[in-house]
Coordinates of C-alpha atoms in Angstrom, one line a residue:
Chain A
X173 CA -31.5 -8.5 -32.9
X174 CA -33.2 -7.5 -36.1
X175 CA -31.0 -6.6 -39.3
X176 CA -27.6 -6.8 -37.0
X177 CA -28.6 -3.7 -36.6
X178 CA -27.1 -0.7 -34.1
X179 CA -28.5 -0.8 -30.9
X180 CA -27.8 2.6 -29.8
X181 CA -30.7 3.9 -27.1
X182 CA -31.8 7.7 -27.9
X183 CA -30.3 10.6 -26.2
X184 CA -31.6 10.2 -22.4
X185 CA -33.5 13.3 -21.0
X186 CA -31.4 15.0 -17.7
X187 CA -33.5 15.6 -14.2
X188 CA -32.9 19.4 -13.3
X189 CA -35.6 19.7 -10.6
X190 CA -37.5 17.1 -8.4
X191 CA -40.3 17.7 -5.9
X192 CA -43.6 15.7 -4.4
X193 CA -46.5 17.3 -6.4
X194 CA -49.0 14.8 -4.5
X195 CA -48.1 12.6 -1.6
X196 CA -51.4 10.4 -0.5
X197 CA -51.9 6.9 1.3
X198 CA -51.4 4.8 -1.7
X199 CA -50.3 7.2 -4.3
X200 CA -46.7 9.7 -5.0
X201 CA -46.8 11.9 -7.5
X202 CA -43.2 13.4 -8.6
X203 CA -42.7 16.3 -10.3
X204 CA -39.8 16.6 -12.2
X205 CA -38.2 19.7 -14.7
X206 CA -36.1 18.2 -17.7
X207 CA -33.5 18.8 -20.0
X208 CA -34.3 17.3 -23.2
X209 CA -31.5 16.4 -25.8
X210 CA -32.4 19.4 -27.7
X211 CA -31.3 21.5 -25.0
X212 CA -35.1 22.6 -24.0
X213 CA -37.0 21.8 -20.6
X214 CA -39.8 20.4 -20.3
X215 CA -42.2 19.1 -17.3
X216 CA -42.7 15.0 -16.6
X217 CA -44.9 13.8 -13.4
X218 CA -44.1 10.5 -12.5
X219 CA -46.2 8.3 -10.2
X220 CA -44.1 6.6 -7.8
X221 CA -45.1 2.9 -7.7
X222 CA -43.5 -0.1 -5.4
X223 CA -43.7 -2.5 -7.6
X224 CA -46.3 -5.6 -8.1
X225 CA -46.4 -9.0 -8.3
X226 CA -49.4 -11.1 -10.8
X227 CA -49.0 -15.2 -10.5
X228 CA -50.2 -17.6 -13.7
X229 CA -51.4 -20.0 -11.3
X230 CA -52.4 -23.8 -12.8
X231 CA -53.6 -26.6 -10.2
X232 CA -53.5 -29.9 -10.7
X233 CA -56.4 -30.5 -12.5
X234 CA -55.2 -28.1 -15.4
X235 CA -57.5 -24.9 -14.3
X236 CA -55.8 -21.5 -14.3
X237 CA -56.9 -19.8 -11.2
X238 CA -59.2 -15.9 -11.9
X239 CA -60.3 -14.0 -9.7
X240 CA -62.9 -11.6 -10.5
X241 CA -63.2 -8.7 -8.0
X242 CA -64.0 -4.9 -8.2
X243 CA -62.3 -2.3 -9.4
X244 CA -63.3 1.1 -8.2
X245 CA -60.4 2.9 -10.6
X246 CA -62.4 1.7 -13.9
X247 CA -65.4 1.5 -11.5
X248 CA -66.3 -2.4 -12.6
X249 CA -65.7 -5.8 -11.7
X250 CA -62.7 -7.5 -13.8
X251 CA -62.1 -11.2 -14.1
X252 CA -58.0 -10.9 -13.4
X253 CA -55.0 -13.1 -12.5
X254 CA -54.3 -13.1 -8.7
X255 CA -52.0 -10.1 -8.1
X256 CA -50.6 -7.6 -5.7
X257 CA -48.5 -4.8 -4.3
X258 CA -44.9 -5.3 -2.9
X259 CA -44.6 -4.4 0.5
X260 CA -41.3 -2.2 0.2
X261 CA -38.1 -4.2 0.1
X262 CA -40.4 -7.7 -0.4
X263 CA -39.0 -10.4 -2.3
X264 CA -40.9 -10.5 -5.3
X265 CA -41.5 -14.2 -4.9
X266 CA -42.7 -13.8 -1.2
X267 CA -45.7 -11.1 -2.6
X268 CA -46.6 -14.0 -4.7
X269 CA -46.7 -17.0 -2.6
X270 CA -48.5 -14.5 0.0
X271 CA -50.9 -13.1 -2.3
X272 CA -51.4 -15.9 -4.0
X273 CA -53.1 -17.6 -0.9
X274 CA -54.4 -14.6 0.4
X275 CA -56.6 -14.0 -2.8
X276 CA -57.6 -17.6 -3.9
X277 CA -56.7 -20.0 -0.8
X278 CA -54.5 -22.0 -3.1
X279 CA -50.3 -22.3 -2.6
X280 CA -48.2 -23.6 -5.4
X281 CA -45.3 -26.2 -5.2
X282 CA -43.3 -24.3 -7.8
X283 CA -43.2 -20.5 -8.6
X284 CA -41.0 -19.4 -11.2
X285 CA -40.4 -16.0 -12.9
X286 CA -41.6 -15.9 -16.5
X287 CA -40.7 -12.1 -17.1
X288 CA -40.9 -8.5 -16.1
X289 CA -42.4 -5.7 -17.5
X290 CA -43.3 -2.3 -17.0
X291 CA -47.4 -1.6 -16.5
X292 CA -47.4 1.5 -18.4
X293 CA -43.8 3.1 -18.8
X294 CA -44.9 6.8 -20.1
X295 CA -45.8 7.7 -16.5
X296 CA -46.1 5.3 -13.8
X297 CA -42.8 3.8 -12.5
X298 CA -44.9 0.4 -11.6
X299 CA -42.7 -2.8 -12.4
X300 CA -44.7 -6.6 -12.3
X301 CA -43.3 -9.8 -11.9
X302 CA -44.8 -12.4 -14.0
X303 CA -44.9 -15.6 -12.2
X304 CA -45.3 -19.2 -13.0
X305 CA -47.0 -21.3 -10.3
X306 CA -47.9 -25.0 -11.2
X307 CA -48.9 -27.4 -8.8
X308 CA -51.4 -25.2 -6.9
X309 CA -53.8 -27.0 -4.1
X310 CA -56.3 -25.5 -1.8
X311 CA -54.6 -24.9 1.6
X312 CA -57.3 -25.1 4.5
X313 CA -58.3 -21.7 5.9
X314 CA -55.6 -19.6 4.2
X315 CA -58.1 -17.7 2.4
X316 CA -57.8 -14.0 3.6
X317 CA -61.3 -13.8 5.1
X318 CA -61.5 -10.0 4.0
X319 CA -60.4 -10.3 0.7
X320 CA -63.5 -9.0 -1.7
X321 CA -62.3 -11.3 -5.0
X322 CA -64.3 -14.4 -6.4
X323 CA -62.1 -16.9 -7.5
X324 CA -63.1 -18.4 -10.8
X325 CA -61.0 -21.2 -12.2
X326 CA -60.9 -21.8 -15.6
X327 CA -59.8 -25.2 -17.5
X328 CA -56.5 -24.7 -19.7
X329 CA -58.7 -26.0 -22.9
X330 CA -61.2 -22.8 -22.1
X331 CA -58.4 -20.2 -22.0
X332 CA -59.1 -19.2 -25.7
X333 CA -62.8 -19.0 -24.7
X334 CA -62.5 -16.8 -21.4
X335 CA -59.6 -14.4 -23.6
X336 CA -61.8 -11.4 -25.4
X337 CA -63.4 -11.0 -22.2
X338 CA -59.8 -10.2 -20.6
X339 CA -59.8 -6.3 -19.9
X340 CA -56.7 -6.0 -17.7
X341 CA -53.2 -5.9 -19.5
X342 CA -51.2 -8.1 -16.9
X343 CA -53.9 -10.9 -17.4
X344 CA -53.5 -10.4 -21.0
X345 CA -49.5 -11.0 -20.5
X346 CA -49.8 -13.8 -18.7
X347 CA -52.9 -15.9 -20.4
X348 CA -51.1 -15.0 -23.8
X349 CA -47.9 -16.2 -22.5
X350 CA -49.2 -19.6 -20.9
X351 CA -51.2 -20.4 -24.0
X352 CA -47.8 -20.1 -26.1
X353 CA -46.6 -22.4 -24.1
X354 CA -49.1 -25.0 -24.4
X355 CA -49.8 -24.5 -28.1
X356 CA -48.2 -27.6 -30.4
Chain B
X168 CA -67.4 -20.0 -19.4
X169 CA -65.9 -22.2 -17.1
X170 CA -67.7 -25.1 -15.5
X171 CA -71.2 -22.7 -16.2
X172 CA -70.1 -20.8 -12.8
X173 CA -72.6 -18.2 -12.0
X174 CA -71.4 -14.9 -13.4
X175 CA -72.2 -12.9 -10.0
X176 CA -70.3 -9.6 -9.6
X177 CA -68.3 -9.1 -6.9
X178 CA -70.6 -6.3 -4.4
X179 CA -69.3 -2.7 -5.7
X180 CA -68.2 0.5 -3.8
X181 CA -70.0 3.5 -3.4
X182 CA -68.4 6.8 -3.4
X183 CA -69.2 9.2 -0.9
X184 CA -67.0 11.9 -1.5
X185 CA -64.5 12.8 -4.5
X186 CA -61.9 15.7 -4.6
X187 CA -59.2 16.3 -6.9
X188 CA -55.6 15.7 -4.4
X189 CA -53.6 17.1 -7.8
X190 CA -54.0 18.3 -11.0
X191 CA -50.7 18.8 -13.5
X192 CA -50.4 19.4 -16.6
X193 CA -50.4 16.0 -17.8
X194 CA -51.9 13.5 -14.7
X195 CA -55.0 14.3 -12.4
X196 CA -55.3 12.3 -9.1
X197 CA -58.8 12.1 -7.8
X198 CA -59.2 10.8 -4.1
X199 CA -62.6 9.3 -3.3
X200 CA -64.1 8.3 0.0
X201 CA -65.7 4.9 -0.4
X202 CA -68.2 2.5 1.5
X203 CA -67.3 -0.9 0.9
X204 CA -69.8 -3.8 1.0
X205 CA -68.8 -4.3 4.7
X206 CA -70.3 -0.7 5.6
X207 CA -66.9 0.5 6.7
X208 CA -65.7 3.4 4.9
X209 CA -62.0 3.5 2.6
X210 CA -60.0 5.9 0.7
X211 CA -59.1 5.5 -3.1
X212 CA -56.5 7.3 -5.0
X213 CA -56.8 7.1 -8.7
X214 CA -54.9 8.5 -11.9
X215 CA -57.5 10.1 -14.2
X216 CA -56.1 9.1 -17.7
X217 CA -57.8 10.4 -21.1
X218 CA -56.7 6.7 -22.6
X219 CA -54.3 5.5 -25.0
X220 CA -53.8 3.6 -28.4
X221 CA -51.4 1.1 -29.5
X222 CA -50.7 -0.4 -32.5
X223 CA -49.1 -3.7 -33.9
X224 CA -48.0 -2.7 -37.5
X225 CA -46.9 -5.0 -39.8
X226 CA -45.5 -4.1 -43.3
X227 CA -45.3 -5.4 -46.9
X228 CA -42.6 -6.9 -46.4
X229 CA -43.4 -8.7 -43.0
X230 CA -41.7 -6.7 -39.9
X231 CA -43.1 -5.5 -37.4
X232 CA -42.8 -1.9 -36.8
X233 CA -41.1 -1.0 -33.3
X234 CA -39.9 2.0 -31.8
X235 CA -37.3 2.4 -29.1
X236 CA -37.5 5.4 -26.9
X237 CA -36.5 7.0 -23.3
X238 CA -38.5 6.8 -20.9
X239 CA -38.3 9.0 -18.1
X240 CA -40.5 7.3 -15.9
X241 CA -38.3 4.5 -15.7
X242 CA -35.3 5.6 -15.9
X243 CA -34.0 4.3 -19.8
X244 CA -35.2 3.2 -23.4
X245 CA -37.7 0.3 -24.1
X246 CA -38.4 -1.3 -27.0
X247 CA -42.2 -1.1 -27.7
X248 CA -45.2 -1.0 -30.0
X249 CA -45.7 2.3 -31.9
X250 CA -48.4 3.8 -29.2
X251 CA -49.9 7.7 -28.2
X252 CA -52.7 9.2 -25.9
X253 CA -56.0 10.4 -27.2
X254 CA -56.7 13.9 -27.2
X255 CA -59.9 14.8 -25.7
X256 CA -62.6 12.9 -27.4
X257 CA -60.4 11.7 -30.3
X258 CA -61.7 8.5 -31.7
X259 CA -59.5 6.2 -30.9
X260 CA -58.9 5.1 -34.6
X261 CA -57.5 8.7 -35.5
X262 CA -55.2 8.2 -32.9
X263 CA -53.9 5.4 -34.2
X264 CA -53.4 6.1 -37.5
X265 CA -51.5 9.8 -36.6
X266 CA -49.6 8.0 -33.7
X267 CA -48.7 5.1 -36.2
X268 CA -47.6 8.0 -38.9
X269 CA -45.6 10.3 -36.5
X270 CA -43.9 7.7 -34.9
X271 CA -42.8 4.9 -37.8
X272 CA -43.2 7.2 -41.2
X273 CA -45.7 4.7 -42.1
X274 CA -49.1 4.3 -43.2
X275 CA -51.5 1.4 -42.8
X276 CA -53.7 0.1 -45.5
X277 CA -56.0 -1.7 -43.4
X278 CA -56.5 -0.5 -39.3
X279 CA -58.7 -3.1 -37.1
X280 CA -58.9 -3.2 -33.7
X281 CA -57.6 -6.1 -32.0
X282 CA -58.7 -5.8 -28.0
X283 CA -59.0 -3.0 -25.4
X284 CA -58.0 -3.1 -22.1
X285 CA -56.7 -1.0 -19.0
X286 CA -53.1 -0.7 -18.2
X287 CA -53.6 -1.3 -14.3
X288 CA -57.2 -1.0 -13.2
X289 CA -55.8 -1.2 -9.5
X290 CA -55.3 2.6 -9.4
X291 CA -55.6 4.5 -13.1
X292 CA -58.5 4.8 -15.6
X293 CA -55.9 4.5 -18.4
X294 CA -58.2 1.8 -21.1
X295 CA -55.2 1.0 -24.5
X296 CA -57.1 0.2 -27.7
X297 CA -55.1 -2.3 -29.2
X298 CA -54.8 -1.8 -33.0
X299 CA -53.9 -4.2 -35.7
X300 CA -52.2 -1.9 -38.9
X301 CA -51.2 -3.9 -42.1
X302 CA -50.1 -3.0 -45.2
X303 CA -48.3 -0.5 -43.6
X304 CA -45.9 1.9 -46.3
X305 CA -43.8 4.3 -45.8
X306 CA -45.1 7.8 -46.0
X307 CA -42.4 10.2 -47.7
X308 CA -42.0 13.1 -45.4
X309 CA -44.5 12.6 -42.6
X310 CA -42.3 11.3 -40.0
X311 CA -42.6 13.9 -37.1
X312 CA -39.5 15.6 -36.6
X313 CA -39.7 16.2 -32.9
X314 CA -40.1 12.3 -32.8
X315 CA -37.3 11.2 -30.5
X316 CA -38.5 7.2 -30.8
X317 CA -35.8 5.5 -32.8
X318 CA -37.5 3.1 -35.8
X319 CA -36.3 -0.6 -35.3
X320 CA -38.2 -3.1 -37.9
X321 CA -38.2 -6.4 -36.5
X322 CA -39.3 -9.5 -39.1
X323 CA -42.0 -11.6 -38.2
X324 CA -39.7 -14.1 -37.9
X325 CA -37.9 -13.0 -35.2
X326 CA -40.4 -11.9 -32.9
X327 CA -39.7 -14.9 -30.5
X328 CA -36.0 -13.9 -30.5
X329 CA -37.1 -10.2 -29.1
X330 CA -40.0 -11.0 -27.1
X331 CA -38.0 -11.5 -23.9
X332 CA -36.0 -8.4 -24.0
X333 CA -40.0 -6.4 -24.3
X334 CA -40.2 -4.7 -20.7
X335 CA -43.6 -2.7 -21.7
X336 CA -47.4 -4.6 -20.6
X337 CA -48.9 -3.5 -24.1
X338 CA -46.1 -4.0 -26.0
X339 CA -45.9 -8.0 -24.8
X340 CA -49.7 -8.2 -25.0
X341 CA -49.7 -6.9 -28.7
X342 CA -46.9 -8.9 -29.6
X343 CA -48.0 -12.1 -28.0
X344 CA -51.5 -11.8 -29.9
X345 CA -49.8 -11.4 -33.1
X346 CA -47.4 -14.4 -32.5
X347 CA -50.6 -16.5 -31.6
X348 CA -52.2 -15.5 -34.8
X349 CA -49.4 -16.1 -36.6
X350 CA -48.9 -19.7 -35.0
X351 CA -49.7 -22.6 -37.0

């Protein structure tokens, strides 16, 4: 790492107190009292998250596979890599191969793991898999018939193009990362 | 953009009800009643957020400026870019620059923004403005004292060589848009 330097994490806050402030159908909300390495308390809600899954997905005529689809949170439509919730205890790899089809009727024939990240670690315990699918061809009537997003592929060579236009963080991830990979 | 696809939005959602299901000191959940394009109605639960900043500092003397700090959310430290939440109407600038200050010690010459984005549109209205800070100095003094972020200075030239240990979304996509810039 940088300089050789130390890396020694900072002091760790301690959980006193844990309760549900807000249990709904999609959403946990935890509520938890801290120590802090001062010695004060202090309050930290947490939403409770299962996890997610977003696929770079490049067929085999060199288009990376968008889908653009609604968003009611940021109440607009966003152009988006295909993505989705673990069912709890899914293999990560299993989300993506099912989500994959299920949002833009296409299935890979290899899906690797290019990293893992945290969507927004100050207060959401959400966790994505970044994954690598190459080799993606339409598979007849997989398409998830109910499934509101418009897929829009987009050519490798218009990547740097379709990029300021990006207005979702895992897209940004992933489009950055594959165009790394295919620069000289 | 790509292949001159029509640029049709996907049909929206209308809200038909909206309550607040929990309101802390730090996150609000708002749960809405929705009709989706089908007719039938749904139920959305969504973090209310006042937004964020995030900023990819780079000094005199090339490094990039980033902070390691716990977070409770998940559980242990992360290495990330120096980043803070808006007050109430802050411009999003201001942020930057007292985030950049109480968090580093340093002071930017020049502040541009880079990209904005949200940090998972599936459920939270959380939108990061992505800052570029160069020229950044240190600033005798100013370092908040209450800061519990530990300073780590990376070089530009090592930025590949941390990249995969980055387990934060805005911290990879700030990174990976300064590495492309700096790319041959």
């Amino acid at each position: 790492m940088a300089d050789d330097a130390p890396q020694t994490d900072p002091p760790a806050e301690t959980t006193i107190r844990s309760r549900v402030g807000f249990g709904g159908r999609m959403l946990t909300v935890r509520v938890d009292d801290v120590r802090l390495p001062s010695g004060r308390e202090s309050g930290r809600e947490v939403v409770e998250h299962p996890g997610a899954v977003a696929i770079v997905a490049v067929t085999d005529d060199a288009r990376v596979l968008l889908v653009r689809q609604h968003r009611h949170a940021v109440g607009r439509a966003l152009l988006e890599i295909p993505a989705g919730t673990r069912e709890p205890g899914e293999d990560p790899a299993a989300t993506a191969r099912r989500e994959l089809i299920e949002e833009t009727g296409y299935a890979a024939a290899q899906l690797t793991v290019l990293t893992e990240f945290f969507a927004s670690p100050g207060y959401t315990t959400e966790r994505l898999w970044l994954f690598m699918a190459t080799g993606c061809r339409p598979v007849a009537g997989q398409r998830d018939a109910e499934e509101p997003a418009a897929l829009e592929p987009v050519p490798l060579a218009d990547l740097a193009t379709v990029l300021p236009g990006i207005e979702d963080a895992k897209t940004l991830v992933g489009l950055l990362w594959l165009m790394r990979g295919e620069s000289p």
